[in-house]
PDB file of C-alpha atoms in Angstrom:
ATOM      1  CA  MET A1392      63.150-179.327  -2.255  1.00  0.00           C
ATOM      2  CA  LYS A1393      61.082-176.200  -2.827  1.00  0.00           C
ATOM      3  CA  ARG A1394      62.404-173.568  -5.165  1.00  0.00           C
ATOM      4  CA  PHE A1395      62.877-170.104  -3.702  1.00  0.00           C
ATOM      5  CA  LYS A1396      63.297-168.271  -6.991  1.00  0.00           C
ATOM      6  CA  ASN A1397      60.172-166.576  -8.304  1.00  0.00           C
ATOM      7  CA  ARG A1398      59.222-167.528 -11.832  1.00  0.00           C
ATOM      8  CA  PHE A1399      57.384-164.310 -12.622  1.00  0.00           C
ATOM      9  CA  PHE A1400      58.023-160.646 -11.916  1.00  0.00           C
ATOM     10  CA  THR A1401      54.559-160.339 -10.361  1.00  0.00           C
ATOM     11  CA  ASP A1402      55.465-163.078  -7.872  1.00  0.00           C
ATOM     12  CA  SER A1403      58.641-161.201  -6.949  1.00  0.00           C
ATOM     13  CA  LEU A1404      56.707-157.979  -6.527  1.00  0.00           C
ATOM     14  CA  PHE A1405      54.020-159.656  -4.400  1.00  0.00           C
ATOM     15  CA  ASN A1406      56.648-161.272  -2.160  1.00  0.00           C
ATOM     16  CA  ALA A1407      58.526-157.987  -1.764  1.00  0.00           C
ATOM     17  CA  VAL A1408      55.349-156.130  -0.749  1.00  0.00           C
ATOM     18  CA  ARG A1409      54.399-158.972   1.597  1.00  0.00           C
ATOM     19  CA  GLY A1410      57.878-158.904   3.136  1.00  0.00           C
ATOM     20  CA  PHE A1411      57.653-155.163   3.700  1.00  0.00           C
ATOM     21  CA  PHE A1412      54.303-155.425   5.483  1.00  0.00           C
ATOM     22  CA  VAL A1413      55.441-158.401   7.575  1.00  0.00           C
ATOM     23  CA  ALA A1414      58.404-156.306   8.716  1.00  0.00           C
ATOM     24  CA  VAL A1415      56.124-153.352   9.514  1.00  0.00           C
ATOM     25  CA  ARG A1416      53.842-155.596  11.578  1.00  0.00           C
ATOM     26  CA  ARG A1417      56.696-157.261  13.470  1.00  0.00           C
ATOM     27  CA  GLU A1418      59.223-154.495  13.992  1.00  0.00           C
ATOM     28  CA  ARG A1419      58.449-151.742  16.490  1.00  0.00           C
ATOM     29  CA  ASN A1420      61.323-149.535  15.326  1.00  0.00           C
ATOM     30  CA  LEU A1421      60.148-149.720  11.716  1.00  0.00           C
ATOM     31  CA  LYS A1422      56.708-148.526  12.840  1.00  0.00           C
ATOM     32  CA  ILE A1423      58.380-145.625  14.667  1.00  0.00           C
ATOM     33  CA  HIS A1424      60.417-144.702  11.572  1.00  0.00           C
ATOM     34  CA  ILE A1425      57.296-144.768   9.399  1.00  0.00           C
ATOM     35  CA  LEU A1426      55.391-142.578  11.884  1.00  0.00           C
ATOM     36  CA  ILE A1427      58.259-140.079  11.905  1.00  0.00           C
ATOM     37  CA  ALA A1428      58.330-140.176   8.088  1.00  0.00           C
ATOM     38  CA  ILE A1429      54.611-139.336   7.956  1.00  0.00           C
ATOM     39  CA  ILE A1430      55.115-136.431  10.374  1.00  0.00           C
ATOM     40  CA  VAL A1431      58.040-135.139   8.286  1.00  0.00           C
ATOM     41  CA  ILE A1432      56.003-135.396   5.069  1.00  0.00           C
ATOM     42  CA  VAL A1433      53.121-133.468   6.663  1.00  0.00           C
ATOM     43  CA  ALA A1434      55.604-130.836   7.875  1.00  0.00           C
ATOM     44  CA  GLY A1435      57.078-130.615   4.370  1.00  0.00           C
ATOM     45  CA  VAL A1436      53.646-129.972   2.896  1.00  0.00           C
ATOM     46  CA  TYR A1437      52.803-127.433   5.620  1.00  0.00           C
ATOM     47  CA  PHE A1438      56.063-125.499   5.223  1.00  0.00           C
ATOM     48  CA  LYS A1439      55.961-125.773   1.405  1.00  0.00           C
ATOM     49  CA  ILE A1440      59.523-127.025   1.142  1.00  0.00           C
ATOM     50  CA  SER A1441      61.344-126.703  -2.185  1.00  0.00           C
ATOM     51  CA  ARG A1442      61.799-129.451  -4.760  1.00  0.00           C
ATOM     52  CA  PHE A1443      65.435-129.884  -3.701  1.00  0.00           C
ATOM     53  CA  GLU A1444      64.372-130.141  -0.049  1.00  0.00           C
ATOM     54  CA  TRP A1445      61.808-132.820  -1.018  1.00  0.00           C
ATOM     55  CA  ILE A1446      64.547-134.792  -2.757  1.00  0.00           C
ATOM     56  CA  ALA A1447      66.678-134.647   0.388  1.00  0.00           C
ATOM     57  CA  ILE A1448      63.757-135.616   2.653  1.00  0.00           C
ATOM     58  CA  VAL A1449      62.624-138.513   0.438  1.00  0.00           C
ATOM     59  CA  PHE A1450      66.225-139.756   0.263  1.00  0.00           C
ATOM     60  CA  ALA A1451      66.588-139.568   4.046  1.00  0.00           C
ATOM     61  CA  ILE A1452      63.299-141.372   4.689  1.00  0.00           C
ATOM     62  CA  ASN A1453      64.128-144.120   2.209  1.00  0.00           C
ATOM     63  CA  ILE A1454      67.653-144.694   3.488  1.00  0.00           C
ATOM     64  CA  VAL A1455      66.337-145.124   7.055  1.00  0.00           C
ATOM     65  CA  ILE A1456      63.539-147.503   6.015  1.00  0.00           C
ATOM     66  CA  LEU A1457      65.983-149.436   3.813  1.00  0.00           C
ATOM     67  CA  SER A1458      68.541-149.808   6.598  1.00  0.00           C
ATOM     68  CA  GLU A1459      65.825-150.926   9.035  1.00  0.00           C
ATOM     69  CA  LEU A1460      64.617-153.581   6.568  1.00  0.00           C
ATOM     70  CA  ILE A1461      68.163-154.845   6.017  1.00  0.00           C
ATOM     71  CA  ASN A1462      68.754-154.874   9.780  1.00  0.00           C
ATOM     72  CA  THR A1463      65.597-156.945  10.250  1.00  0.00           C
ATOM     73  CA  ALA A1464      66.630-159.398   7.526  1.00  0.00           C
ATOM     74  CA  ILE A1465      70.072-159.799   9.100  1.00  0.00           C
ATOM     75  CA  GLU A1466      68.572-160.385  12.555  1.00  0.00           C
ATOM     76  CA  LEU A1467      66.135-163.001  11.215  1.00  0.00           C
ATOM     77  CA  THR A1468      68.909-164.758   9.308  1.00  0.00           C
ATOM     78  CA  ILE A1469      71.086-164.904  12.420  1.00  0.00           C
ATOM     79  CA  ASP A1470      68.155-166.222  14.465  1.00  0.00           C
ATOM     80  CA  LEU A1471      67.609-168.896  11.817  1.00  0.00           C
ATOM     81  CA  TYR A1472      71.242-169.933  12.132  1.00  0.00           C
ATOM     82  CA  THR A1473      71.396-170.082  15.933  1.00  0.00           C
ATOM     83  CA  LYS A1474      69.100-169.642  18.910  1.00  0.00           C
ATOM     84  CA  LYS A1475      72.005-169.977  21.331  1.00  0.00           C
ATOM     85  CA  TYR A1476      73.821-166.916  22.594  1.00  0.00           C
ATOM     86  CA  ARG A1477      76.942-166.390  20.552  1.00  0.00           C
ATOM     87  CA  GLU A1478      79.125-163.338  20.782  1.00  0.00           C
ATOM     88  CA  THR A1479      79.609-163.213  17.004  1.00  0.00           C
ATOM     89  CA  ALA A1480      75.835-163.361  16.430  1.00  0.00           C
ATOM     90  CA  LYS A1481      75.339-160.507  18.901  1.00  0.00           C
ATOM     91  CA  LEU A1482      78.117-158.529  17.229  1.00  0.00           C
ATOM     92  CA  ALA A1483      76.568-159.015  13.773  1.00  0.00           C
ATOM     93  CA  LYS A1484      73.192-157.811  15.081  1.00  0.00           C
ATOM     94  CA  ASP A1485      74.821-154.824  16.802  1.00  0.00           C
ATOM     95  CA  ILE A1486      76.659-153.863  13.613  1.00  0.00           C
ATOM     96  CA  ALA A1487      73.420-154.082  11.603  1.00  0.00           C
ATOM     97  CA  ALA A1488      71.715-151.893  14.215  1.00  0.00           C
ATOM     98  CA  GLY A1489      74.655-149.496  13.909  1.00  0.00           C
ATOM     99  CA  ALA A1490      73.813-149.068  10.229  1.00  0.00           C
ATOM    100  CA  VAL A1491      70.319-147.958  11.240  1.00  0.00           C
ATOM    101  CA  LEU A1492      71.850-145.521  13.729  1.00  0.00           C
ATOM    102  CA  VAL A1493      74.097-144.011  11.044  1.00  0.00           C
ATOM    103  CA  SER A1494      71.238-143.642   8.542  1.00  0.00           C
ATOM    104  CA  SER A1495      68.934-142.182  11.209  1.00  0.00           C
ATOM    105  CA  THR A1496      71.616-139.665  12.176  1.00  0.00           C
ATOM    106  CA  LEU A1497      71.941-138.666   8.516  1.00  0.00           C
ATOM    107  CA  ALA A1498      68.155-138.234   8.333  1.00  0.00           C
ATOM    108  CA  ILE A1499      68.171-136.024  11.437  1.00  0.00           C
ATOM    109  CA  VAL A1500      70.921-133.830   9.967  1.00  0.00           C
ATOM    110  CA  ILE A1501      69.016-133.510   6.676  1.00  0.00           C
ATOM    111  CA  GLY A1502      65.827-132.721   8.606  1.00  0.00           C
ATOM    112  CA  LEU A1503      67.619-129.992  10.556  1.00  0.00           C
ATOM    113  CA  PHE A1504      68.956-128.428   7.346  1.00  0.00           C
ATOM    114  CA  VAL A1505      65.493-128.443   5.793  1.00  0.00           C
ATOM    115  CA  PHE A1506      63.280-127.512   8.740  1.00  0.00           C
ATOM    116  CA  TYR A1507      65.328-125.641  11.357  1.00  0.00           C
ATOM    117  CA  ASN A1508      64.793-122.071  10.110  1.00  0.00           C
ATOM    118  CA  LYS A1509      61.183-122.778   9.156  1.00  0.00           C
ATOM    119  CA  VAL A1510      60.347-124.150  12.614  1.00  0.00           C
ATOM    120  CA  ILE A1511      62.171-121.323  14.430  1.00  0.00           C
ATOM    121  CA  THR A1512      60.260-118.745  12.356  1.00  0.00           C
ATOM    122  CA  PHE A1513      56.985-120.604  12.989  1.00  0.00           C
ATOM    123  CA  ILE A1514      57.578-120.669  16.756  1.00  0.00           C
ATOM    124  CA  GLY A1515      58.634-117.008  16.711  1.00  0.00           C
ATOM    125  CA  ASN A1516      55.402-116.074  14.927  1.00  0.00           C
ATOM    126  CA  ILE A1517      53.337-117.973  17.495  1.00  0.00           C
ATOM    127  CA  LEU A1518      55.138-116.348  20.420  1.00  0.00           C
ATOM    128  CA  SER A1519      54.811-112.867  18.931  1.00  0.00           C
ATOM    129  CA  GLY A1520      51.098-113.374  18.280  1.00  0.00           C
ATOM    130  CA  ARG A1521      51.225-113.245  14.469  1.00  0.00           C
TER     131      ARG A1521
END
């Protein structure tokens, strides 16, 4: 029987990075979250958000990516257990997806707090010709 425990920290790190990139390649929603994160980071640089705002944005981005990775791991584990339709398997997957929904909603609220006034001012300046 093959051992699953990594003997060295570098092995653990390599496997974690590999796992992240496998998830990015396989999961459409994770790609969408990463694209949104890049857009938000560019907007943060453009609007010169404060250090506190950066902390909030980085937290929001990380909590969404984290919940998406956990959701993916749960879905893969359930698929490993059963390929047949089972109501409890569907429920477990739906609950895991619900965690992503909650974290994404939190990220949207944080994004609104950080960017709302900046974007409204930006649009107002464009419309007024400034």
